[in-house]
Amino acid sequence: KQEVTQIPAALSVPEGENLVLNCSFTDSAIYNLQWFRQDPGKGLTSLLLIQSSQREQTSGRLNASLDKSSGRSTLYIAASQPGDSATYLCAVYSGNTPLVFGKGTRLSVIA
Amino acid sequence: GAVVSQHPSWVICKSGTSVKIECRSLDFQATTMFWYRQFPKQSLMLMATSNEGSKATYEQGVEKDKFLINHASLTLSTLTVTSAHPEDSSFYICSANLINEQYFGPGTRLTVT
C-alpha cells in the first residue's frame, strides 16, 4: 500500500528565504506526483505535476523535482513571500486509483 | 483546463437531517470521481470512489448507508450525508479523473448543529 510522508510537518521562515519541502513515497510505481497548495478553509490548488518520466517541473518561483527510484520529491520555493503561507500537500498517482496524499507541510512566511 | 465544481460551497444543517453535495465536471466526462473528507489541520482522507453507472466503492471505516453516493451521469456525482450529526461536520472535497490526472472541486464546508 502506497504511503506518502511529508517533512517537515510545519515550517516558519522569514520573508525572502529559499526553502525546501520534502515528500517521500514507498512504492515507486507511480504515474505522476503532484504538489498542491491549500489555504485555510479552501480547496486545493494544483501547483506542479511531474510525470514519472520527468525529473523536474518549474513554475515561477517554484521548482519540483522527482527521484522516482528513491521515492522522493522536493518542492523548492525561492525568495519566499508572506503570500506563500499555506499548507503544501504532496500526492502520488499510481494509475486508475485515487491520489494518495501526504499529511502536508504548514508553511508560515513571516514579513 | 478541466474544471470541477461543487455545490453548495458551505451548508449548515440541524442534527438528524440529510444533506446532499453535488460534484460536477464542467467541461469533461468522468467515469470515476472521488470523495474526500478533511478535518481541521488534517490531510485529505479518501471516503469512496464513485463509478458512473455502478455502486460506489467505500474505504474501510466509511459507512455506506450514512454517506450515500450516486454517480448517475458522466458529469455528476452526489454525496448525501444522511441523518447528519455534529461529528460529520467537515470539509468535503470531490475530484474527477481525466486521463492520468485528478481535478479537484473547491470543497464543501458542512457544519451540523
XYZ file of C-alpha atoms in Angstrom:
224
model
C 0.000 0.000 0.000
C 1.352 3.385 -1.038
C 2.269 5.730 1.787
C 3.327 9.340 1.401
C 5.285 11.210 4.041
C 5.992 14.908 4.157
C 8.726 16.541 6.175
C 8.655 18.887 7.967
C 5.093 18.994 9.256
C 5.415 22.720 9.851
C 7.903 25.370 8.880
C 8.261 29.021 9.725
C 10.712 31.192 7.813
C 11.427 34.897 7.397
C 10.422 36.547 4.155
C 12.950 36.228 1.360
C 14.335 32.865 2.349
C 14.617 29.979 -0.068
C 13.113 26.805 1.303
C 12.677 23.126 0.520
C 9.728 20.901 1.313
C 10.229 17.160 1.218
C 7.976 14.327 0.153
C 8.708 10.610 0.113
C 6.636 7.672 -1.082
C 7.001 3.965 -0.504
C 6.009 2.497 -3.883
C 7.987 3.845 -6.822
C 5.492 2.522 -9.396
C 3.754 5.844 -9.917
C 2.344 7.627 -12.937
C 2.910 11.082 -11.571
C 3.388 13.190 -8.470
C 1.605 16.417 -7.773
C 2.140 19.293 -5.387
C -0.863 21.227 -4.149
C -1.370 24.321 -2.097
C -4.263 24.652 0.328
C -5.209 27.855 2.100
C -7.172 27.569 5.369
C -10.764 26.552 4.744
C -10.230 26.384 0.991
C -9.893 23.725 -1.646
C -6.759 22.516 -3.381
C -4.760 24.486 -5.899
C -2.537 22.395 -8.120
C 0.982 23.846 -8.267
C 3.060 21.392 -10.216
C 2.593 17.949 -11.692
C 5.597 15.800 -12.542
C 5.142 12.788 -14.759
C 7.070 9.673 -13.781
C 9.378 10.145 -16.787
C 10.302 13.684 -15.761
C 12.917 14.874 -13.303
C 11.570 18.312 -12.509
C 8.993 20.954 -13.241
C 9.188 24.690 -12.745
C 6.573 27.377 -12.373
C 7.701 30.852 -11.419
C 9.439 30.687 -8.048
C 8.509 27.039 -7.605
C 10.599 24.081 -8.672
C 9.639 20.483 -8.008
C 11.967 17.565 -8.510
C 11.266 13.865 -8.666
C 13.573 10.951 -7.995
C 11.248 8.081 -8.680
C 13.722 5.312 -7.950
C 14.400 6.583 -4.450
C 10.803 7.577 -3.840
C 11.479 11.254 -3.209
C 10.302 14.619 -4.362
C 11.182 18.111 -3.243
C 9.398 21.403 -3.694
C 11.742 24.358 -3.775
C 10.315 27.815 -3.146
C 12.613 30.700 -3.981
C 12.503 34.097 -2.309
C 9.541 33.227 -0.110
C 6.793 35.782 0.473
C 4.082 36.083 3.147
C 1.553 35.173 0.468
C 3.201 31.769 0.206
C 1.907 30.909 3.675
C -0.333 27.866 3.277
C -0.322 24.102 3.625
C 1.531 22.285 0.863
C 0.389 18.782 0.004
C 2.207 16.157 -1.985
C 0.200 13.421 -3.706
C 1.087 10.464 -5.900
C -0.998 8.808 -8.584
C -0.476 5.155 -9.440
C -2.993 4.654 -12.220
C -6.784 4.377 -12.056
C -6.633 4.855 -8.311
C -7.260 7.780 -6.019
C -4.414 10.102 -5.261
C -2.534 9.227 -2.103
C -1.792 12.336 -0.096
C 0.818 13.174 2.456
C -0.248 14.997 5.606
C 1.153 18.253 4.337
C 3.628 20.885 5.430
C 2.207 24.033 7.022
C 4.323 26.942 5.896
C 4.385 30.349 7.537
C 6.408 33.104 5.913
C 6.916 35.986 8.280
C 7.249 39.514 6.977
C -8.393 23.284 -18.435
C -10.592 20.758 -16.702
C -12.912 22.274 -14.127
C -14.782 20.588 -11.312
C -17.445 22.393 -9.349
C -19.127 21.610 -6.064
C -22.416 22.802 -4.697
C -23.052 24.107 -2.161
C -19.778 25.660 -1.072
C -20.985 25.633 2.509
C -24.022 24.370 4.352
C -25.296 24.428 7.912
C -27.862 21.856 8.906
C -29.511 20.558 12.032
C -28.618 17.249 13.564
C -30.716 14.422 12.137
C -31.301 15.989 8.737
C -29.778 14.918 5.427
C -27.563 16.999 3.193
C -26.729 16.478 -0.481
C -23.490 17.707 -2.016
C -23.043 17.813 -5.775
C -19.812 17.386 -7.707
C -19.799 18.262 -11.407
C -17.165 18.005 -14.082
C -17.947 21.063 -16.185
C -16.007 20.517 -19.389
C -15.208 16.827 -19.448
C -16.761 13.481 -18.723
C -15.606 11.476 -15.761
C -16.419 7.836 -15.264
C -14.671 7.961 -11.921
C -14.949 10.560 -9.212
C -13.590 10.509 -5.706
C -14.927 11.888 -2.440
C -12.575 13.044 0.300
C -13.157 14.378 3.782
C -10.817 16.694 5.599
C -10.929 17.541 9.293
C -9.249 20.717 10.575
C -5.485 20.630 10.242
C -5.623 17.114 8.820
C -4.889 15.878 5.343
C -7.486 14.624 2.913
C -8.956 11.224 3.692
C -10.478 9.248 0.838
C -14.033 8.228 1.610
C -15.163 6.498 -1.543
C -14.686 6.017 -5.255
C -17.734 6.870 -7.312
C -18.184 4.972 -10.571
C -20.683 6.070 -13.184
C -23.468 3.541 -13.537
C -22.354 1.282 -10.721
C -22.096 1.196 -6.967
C -19.511 3.270 -5.194
C -16.539 1.661 -3.534
C -16.152 2.755 0.065
C -12.966 2.906 2.075
C -12.700 0.891 5.245
C -14.479 2.549 8.123
C -16.786 4.678 5.973
C -20.463 3.812 6.447
C -22.050 3.377 3.051
C -25.559 3.720 4.467
C -24.667 7.033 6.015
C -22.751 8.501 3.091
C -24.830 7.740 0.016
C -23.074 8.232 -3.296
C -24.814 8.402 -6.635
C -22.955 8.790 -9.936
C -25.881 8.883 -12.291
C -24.184 10.630 -15.205
C -20.706 11.168 -16.577
C -20.603 14.697 -15.222
C -22.331 14.454 -11.867
C -21.719 12.613 -8.617
C -23.637 13.342 -5.432
C -22.797 12.647 -1.811
C -25.685 12.583 0.633
C -24.901 12.680 4.312
C -27.902 11.045 5.939
C -29.025 11.715 9.492
C -26.147 14.103 9.967
C -24.533 14.502 13.379
C -22.117 17.147 14.651
C -19.205 14.736 14.195
C -19.960 14.753 10.444
C -19.005 18.412 10.326
C -16.059 18.566 7.987
C -14.758 19.809 4.662
C -15.818 17.524 1.814
C -13.865 17.628 -1.465
C -14.532 15.740 -4.666
C -12.243 15.079 -7.591
C -12.711 13.723 -11.081
C -10.373 11.651 -13.175
C -9.327 12.766 -16.639
C -6.699 10.582 -18.306
C -3.956 10.389 -15.658
C -4.810 13.453 -13.641
C -7.336 14.290 -10.985
C -9.060 17.614 -10.869
C -10.456 18.831 -7.579
C -13.573 20.722 -6.718
C -13.377 23.735 -4.392
C -14.850 21.806 -1.471
C -17.996 21.994 0.653
C -17.904 23.041 4.283
C -20.556 21.136 6.237
C -21.486 22.246 9.730
C -24.006 20.192 11.671
C -25.527 21.924 14.681
